[in-house]
mmCIF file of C-alpha atoms in Angstrom:
data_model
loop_
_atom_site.group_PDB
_atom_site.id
_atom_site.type_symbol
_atom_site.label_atom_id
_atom_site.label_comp_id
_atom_site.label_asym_id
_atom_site.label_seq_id
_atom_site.Cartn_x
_atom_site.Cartn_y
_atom_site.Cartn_z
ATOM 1 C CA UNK A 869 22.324 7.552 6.295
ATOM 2 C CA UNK A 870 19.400 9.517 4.159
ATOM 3 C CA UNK A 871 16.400 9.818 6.059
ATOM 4 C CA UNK A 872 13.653 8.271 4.215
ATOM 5 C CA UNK A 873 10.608 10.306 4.212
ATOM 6 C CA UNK A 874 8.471 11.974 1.783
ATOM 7 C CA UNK A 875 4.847 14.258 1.968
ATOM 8 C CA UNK A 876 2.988 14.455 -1.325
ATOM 9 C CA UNK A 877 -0.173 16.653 -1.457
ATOM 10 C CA UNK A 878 -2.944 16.218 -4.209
ATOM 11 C CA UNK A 879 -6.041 18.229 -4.901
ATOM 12 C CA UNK A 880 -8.397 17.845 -7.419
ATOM 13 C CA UNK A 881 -12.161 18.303 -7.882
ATOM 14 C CA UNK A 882 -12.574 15.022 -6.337
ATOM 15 C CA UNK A 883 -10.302 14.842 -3.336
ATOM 16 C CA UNK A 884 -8.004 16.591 -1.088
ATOM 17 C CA UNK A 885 -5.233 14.622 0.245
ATOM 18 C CA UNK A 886 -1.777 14.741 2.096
ATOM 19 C CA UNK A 887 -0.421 12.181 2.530
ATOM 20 C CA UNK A 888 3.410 11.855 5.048
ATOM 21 C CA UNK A 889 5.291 8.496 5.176
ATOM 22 C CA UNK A 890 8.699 7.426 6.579
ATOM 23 C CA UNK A 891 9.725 4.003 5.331
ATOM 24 C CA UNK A 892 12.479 3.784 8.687
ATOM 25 C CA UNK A 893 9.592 3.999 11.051
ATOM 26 C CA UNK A 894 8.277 2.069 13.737
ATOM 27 C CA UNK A 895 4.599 1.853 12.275
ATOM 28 C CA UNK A 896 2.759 4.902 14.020
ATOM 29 C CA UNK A 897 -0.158 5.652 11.870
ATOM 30 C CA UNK A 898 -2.418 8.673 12.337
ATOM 31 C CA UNK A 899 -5.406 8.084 9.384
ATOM 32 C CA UNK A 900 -8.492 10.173 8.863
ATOM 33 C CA UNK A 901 -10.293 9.710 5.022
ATOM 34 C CA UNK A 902 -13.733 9.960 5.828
ATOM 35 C CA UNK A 903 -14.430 6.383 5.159
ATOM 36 C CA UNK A 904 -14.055 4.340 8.857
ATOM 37 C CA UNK A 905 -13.152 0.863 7.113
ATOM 38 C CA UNK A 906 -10.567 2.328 4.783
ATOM 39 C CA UNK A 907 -9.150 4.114 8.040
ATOM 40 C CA UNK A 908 -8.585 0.483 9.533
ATOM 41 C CA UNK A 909 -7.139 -0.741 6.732
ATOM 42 C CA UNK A 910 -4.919 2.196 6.015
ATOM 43 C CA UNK A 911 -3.607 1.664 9.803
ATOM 44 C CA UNK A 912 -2.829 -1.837 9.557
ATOM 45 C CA UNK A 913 -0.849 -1.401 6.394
ATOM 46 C CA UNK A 914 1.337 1.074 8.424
ATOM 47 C CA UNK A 915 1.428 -0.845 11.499
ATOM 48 C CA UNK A 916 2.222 -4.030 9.582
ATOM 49 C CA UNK A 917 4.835 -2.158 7.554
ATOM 50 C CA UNK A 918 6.284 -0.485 9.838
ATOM 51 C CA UNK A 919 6.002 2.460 7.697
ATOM 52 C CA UNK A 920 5.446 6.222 9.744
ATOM 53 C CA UNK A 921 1.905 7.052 7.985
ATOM 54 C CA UNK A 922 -0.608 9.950 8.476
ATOM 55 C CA UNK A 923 -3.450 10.332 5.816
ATOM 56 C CA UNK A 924 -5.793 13.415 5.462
ATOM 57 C CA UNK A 925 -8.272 12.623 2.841
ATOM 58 C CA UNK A 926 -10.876 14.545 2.031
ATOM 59 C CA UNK A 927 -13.250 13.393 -0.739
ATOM 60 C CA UNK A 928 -16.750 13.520 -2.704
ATOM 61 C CA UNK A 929 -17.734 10.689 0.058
ATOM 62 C CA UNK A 930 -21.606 11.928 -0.359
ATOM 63 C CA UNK A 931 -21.181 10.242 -4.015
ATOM 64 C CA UNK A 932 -19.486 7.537 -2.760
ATOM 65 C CA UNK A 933 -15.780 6.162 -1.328
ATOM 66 C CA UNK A 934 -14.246 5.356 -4.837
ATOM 67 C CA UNK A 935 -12.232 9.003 -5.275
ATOM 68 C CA UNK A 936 -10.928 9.152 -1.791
ATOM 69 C CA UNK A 937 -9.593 5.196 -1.901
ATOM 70 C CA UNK A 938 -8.195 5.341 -5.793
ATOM 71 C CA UNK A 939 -6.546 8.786 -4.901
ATOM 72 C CA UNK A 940 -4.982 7.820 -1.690
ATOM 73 C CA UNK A 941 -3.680 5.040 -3.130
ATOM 74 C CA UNK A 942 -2.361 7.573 -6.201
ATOM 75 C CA UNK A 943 -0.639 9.402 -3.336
ATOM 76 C CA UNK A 944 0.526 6.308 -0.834
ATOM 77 C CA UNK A 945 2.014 5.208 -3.933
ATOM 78 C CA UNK A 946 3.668 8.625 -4.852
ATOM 79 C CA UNK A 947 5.210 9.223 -1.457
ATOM 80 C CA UNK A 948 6.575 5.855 -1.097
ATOM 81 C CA UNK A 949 8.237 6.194 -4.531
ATOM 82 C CA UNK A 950 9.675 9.682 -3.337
ATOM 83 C CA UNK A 951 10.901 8.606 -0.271
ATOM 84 C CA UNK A 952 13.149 5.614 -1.718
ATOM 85 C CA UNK A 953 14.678 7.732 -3.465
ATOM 86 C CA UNK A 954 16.949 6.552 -5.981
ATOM 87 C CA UNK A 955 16.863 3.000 -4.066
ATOM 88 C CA UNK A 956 20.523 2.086 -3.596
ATOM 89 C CA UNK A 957 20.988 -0.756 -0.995
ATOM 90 C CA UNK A 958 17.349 -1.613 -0.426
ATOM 91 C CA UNK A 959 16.341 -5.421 -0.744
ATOM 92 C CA UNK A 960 13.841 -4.903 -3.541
ATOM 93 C CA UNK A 961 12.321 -7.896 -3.080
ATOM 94 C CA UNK A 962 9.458 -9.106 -0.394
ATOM 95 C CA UNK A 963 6.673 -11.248 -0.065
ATOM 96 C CA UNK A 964 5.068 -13.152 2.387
ATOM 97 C CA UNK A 965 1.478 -15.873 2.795
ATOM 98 C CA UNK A 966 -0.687 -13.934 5.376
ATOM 99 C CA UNK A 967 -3.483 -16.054 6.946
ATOM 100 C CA UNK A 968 -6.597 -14.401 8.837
ATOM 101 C CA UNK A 969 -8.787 -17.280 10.256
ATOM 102 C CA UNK A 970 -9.921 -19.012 6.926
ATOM 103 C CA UNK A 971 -8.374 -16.588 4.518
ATOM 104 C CA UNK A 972 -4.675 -16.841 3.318
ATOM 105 C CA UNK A 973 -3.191 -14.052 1.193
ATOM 106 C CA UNK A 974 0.027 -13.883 -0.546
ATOM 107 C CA UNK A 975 1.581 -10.712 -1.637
ATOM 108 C CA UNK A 976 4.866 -10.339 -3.284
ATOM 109 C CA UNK A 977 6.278 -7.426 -3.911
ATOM 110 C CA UNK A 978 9.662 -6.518 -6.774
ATOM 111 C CA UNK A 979 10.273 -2.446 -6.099
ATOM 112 C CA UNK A 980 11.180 -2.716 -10.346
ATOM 113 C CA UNK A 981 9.848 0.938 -11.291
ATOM 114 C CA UNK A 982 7.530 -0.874 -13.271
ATOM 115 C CA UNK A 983 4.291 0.085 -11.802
ATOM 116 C CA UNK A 984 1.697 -2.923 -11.646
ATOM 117 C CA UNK A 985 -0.818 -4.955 -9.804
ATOM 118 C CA UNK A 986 -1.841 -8.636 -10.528
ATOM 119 C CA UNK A 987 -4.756 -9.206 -8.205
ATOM 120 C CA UNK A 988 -6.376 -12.699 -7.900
ATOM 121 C CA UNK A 989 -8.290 -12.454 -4.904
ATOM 122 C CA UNK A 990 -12.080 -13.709 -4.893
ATOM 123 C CA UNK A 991 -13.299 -10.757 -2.896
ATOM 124 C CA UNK A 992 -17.324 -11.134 -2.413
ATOM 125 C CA UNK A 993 -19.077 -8.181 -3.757
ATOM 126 C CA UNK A 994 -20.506 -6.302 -0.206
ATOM 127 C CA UNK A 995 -20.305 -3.262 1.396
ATOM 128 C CA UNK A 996 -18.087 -3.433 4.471
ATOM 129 C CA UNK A 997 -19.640 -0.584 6.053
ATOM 130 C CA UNK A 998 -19.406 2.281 3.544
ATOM 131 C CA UNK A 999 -15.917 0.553 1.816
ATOM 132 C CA UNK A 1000 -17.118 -1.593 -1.337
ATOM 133 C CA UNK A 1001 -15.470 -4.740 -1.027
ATOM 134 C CA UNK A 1002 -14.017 -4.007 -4.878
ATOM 135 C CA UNK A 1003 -12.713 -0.410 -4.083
ATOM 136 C CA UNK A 1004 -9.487 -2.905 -2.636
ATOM 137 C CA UNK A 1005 -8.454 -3.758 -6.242
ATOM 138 C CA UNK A 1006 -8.725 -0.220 -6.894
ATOM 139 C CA UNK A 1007 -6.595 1.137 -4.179
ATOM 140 C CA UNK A 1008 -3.728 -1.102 -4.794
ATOM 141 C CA UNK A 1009 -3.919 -0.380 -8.882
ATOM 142 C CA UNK A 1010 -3.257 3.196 -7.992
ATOM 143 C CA UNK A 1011 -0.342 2.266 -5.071
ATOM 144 C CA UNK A 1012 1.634 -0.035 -7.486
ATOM 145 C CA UNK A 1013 1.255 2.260 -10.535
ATOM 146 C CA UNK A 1014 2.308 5.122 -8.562
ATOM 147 C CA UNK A 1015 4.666 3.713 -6.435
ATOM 148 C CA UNK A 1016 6.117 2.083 -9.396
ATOM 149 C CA UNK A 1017 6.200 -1.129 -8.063
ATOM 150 C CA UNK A 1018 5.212 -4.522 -9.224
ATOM 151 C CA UNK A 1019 2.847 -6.526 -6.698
ATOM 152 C CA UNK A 1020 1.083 -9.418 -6.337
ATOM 153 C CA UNK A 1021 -2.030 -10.366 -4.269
ATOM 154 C CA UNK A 1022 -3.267 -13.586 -4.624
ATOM 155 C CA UNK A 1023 -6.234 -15.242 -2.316
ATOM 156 C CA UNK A 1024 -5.292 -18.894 -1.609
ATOM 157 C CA UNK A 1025 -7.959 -19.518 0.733
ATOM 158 C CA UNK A 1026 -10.933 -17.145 2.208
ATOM 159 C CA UNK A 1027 -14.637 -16.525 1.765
ATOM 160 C CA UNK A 1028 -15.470 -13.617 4.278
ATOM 161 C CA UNK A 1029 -14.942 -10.285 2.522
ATOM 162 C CA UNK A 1030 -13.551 -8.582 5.613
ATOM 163 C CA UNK A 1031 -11.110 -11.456 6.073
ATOM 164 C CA UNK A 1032 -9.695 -11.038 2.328
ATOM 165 C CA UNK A 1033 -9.595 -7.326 1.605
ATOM 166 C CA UNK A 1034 -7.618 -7.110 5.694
ATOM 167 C CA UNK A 1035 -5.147 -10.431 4.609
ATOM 168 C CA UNK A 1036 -4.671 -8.761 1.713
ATOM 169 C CA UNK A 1037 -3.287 -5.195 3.088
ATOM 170 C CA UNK A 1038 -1.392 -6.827 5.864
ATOM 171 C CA UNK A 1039 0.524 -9.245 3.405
ATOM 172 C CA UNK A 1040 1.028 -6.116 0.993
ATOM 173 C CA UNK A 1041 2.337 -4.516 4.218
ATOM 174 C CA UNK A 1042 4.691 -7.034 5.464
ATOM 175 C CA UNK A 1043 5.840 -8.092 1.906
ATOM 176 C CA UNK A 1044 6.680 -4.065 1.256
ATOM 177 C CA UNK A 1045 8.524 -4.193 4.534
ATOM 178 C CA UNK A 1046 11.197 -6.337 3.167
ATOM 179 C CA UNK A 1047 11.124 -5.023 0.295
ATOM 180 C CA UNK A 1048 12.350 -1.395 1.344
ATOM 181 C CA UNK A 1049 14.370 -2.854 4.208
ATOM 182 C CA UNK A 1050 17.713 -1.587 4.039
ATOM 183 C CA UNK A 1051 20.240 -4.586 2.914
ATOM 184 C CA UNK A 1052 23.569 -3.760 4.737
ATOM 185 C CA UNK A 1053 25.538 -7.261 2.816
ATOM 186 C CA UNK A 1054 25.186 -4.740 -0.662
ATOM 187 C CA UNK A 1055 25.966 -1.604 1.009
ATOM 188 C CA UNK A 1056 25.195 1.570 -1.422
ATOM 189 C CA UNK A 1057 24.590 -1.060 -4.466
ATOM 190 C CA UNK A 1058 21.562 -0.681 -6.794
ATOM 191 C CA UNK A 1059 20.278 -4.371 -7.198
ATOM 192 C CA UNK A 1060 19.818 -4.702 -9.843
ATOM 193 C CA UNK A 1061 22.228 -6.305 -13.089
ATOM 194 C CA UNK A 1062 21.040 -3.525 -15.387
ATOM 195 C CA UNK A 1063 22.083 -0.811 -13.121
ATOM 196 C CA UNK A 1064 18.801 0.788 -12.663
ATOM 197 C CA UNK A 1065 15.515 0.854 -11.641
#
């Protein structure tokens, strides 16, 4: 069986990231960007995932957090992409309703090669610590477009910003999870009718 794992590195004027995942892991994240809420969310989509995940971001934080969020969600979504390779026998499908107290999140999740996000959750406009509340859309515009995956998020119920933008990476997370699980009833299949993806 192919060992799913991939490390992208990217470096620009902006940011300095590297970025390891393995999508066969148990969920042991090791996350450092600079930015302590993005950390926590970072480690909860790996936990919740159980994707292997260590993050080094560096970025123009001084400015503020948008470079370091967009581009590790350029990378996420690049080594996730890589390590699927060319993604015979996955499921390809996941999603799942995630509630967190009053907030309920639903993420779905097709792994189509068409890279895009359709976000519909109400996020308030605050700062959650140095993270702006908004930088969340961001991050998961740059993992689906780069990951080249089509995904979901949709808020059915919430009003605390913390709540949301948390709900929101955890039901990415789990609905990812199923998505790259390994489907052992279609064996080395692509699924997909058109016979690629």
């Amino acid at each position: 069986m192919n060992q799913r794992t991939a490390t992208v590195e990217r470096t620009t004027n902006e940011t300095d990231i590297r970025i390891a995942v393995n999508l066969d892991g148990t969920g042991a994240v090791d996350v450092e960007t600079g930015v302590p809420f993005f950390d926590h969310m970072l480690t909860a989509f790996g936990r919740h995932s159980l994707i292997d995940l260590v993050v080094r971001a560096k970025g123009d934080i001084e400015v503020d957090a948008h470079h370091t969020v967009e581009d590790t969600g350029i990378v996420l979504g690049q080594a996730v992409d890589r390590a699927l390779g060319d993604k015979r026998g996955i499921a390809r499908f996941g999603s799942l309703a995630l509630p967190m107290d009053e907030a309920l999140v639903l993420a779905a999740v097709d792994l189509s090669g068409r890279g895009q996000l359709h976000w519909a959750v109400d996020v308030p406009p605050v700062m959650l610590g140095t993270f702006d509340a908004s930088l969340a859309k961001e991050f998961f515009i740059a993992f689906a477009a780069n990951a080249g995956l089509t995904l979901h998020v949709r808020s059915l119920a919430g009003e605390n910003a913390h709540h949301l933008v948390e709900a929101s990476f955890k039901a990415a997370a789990r609905a990812l999870r199923q998505a790259v699980e390994r489907d052992p009833r279609i064996g080395d299949a692509l699924p997909s009718t058109k016979g690629a993806l």
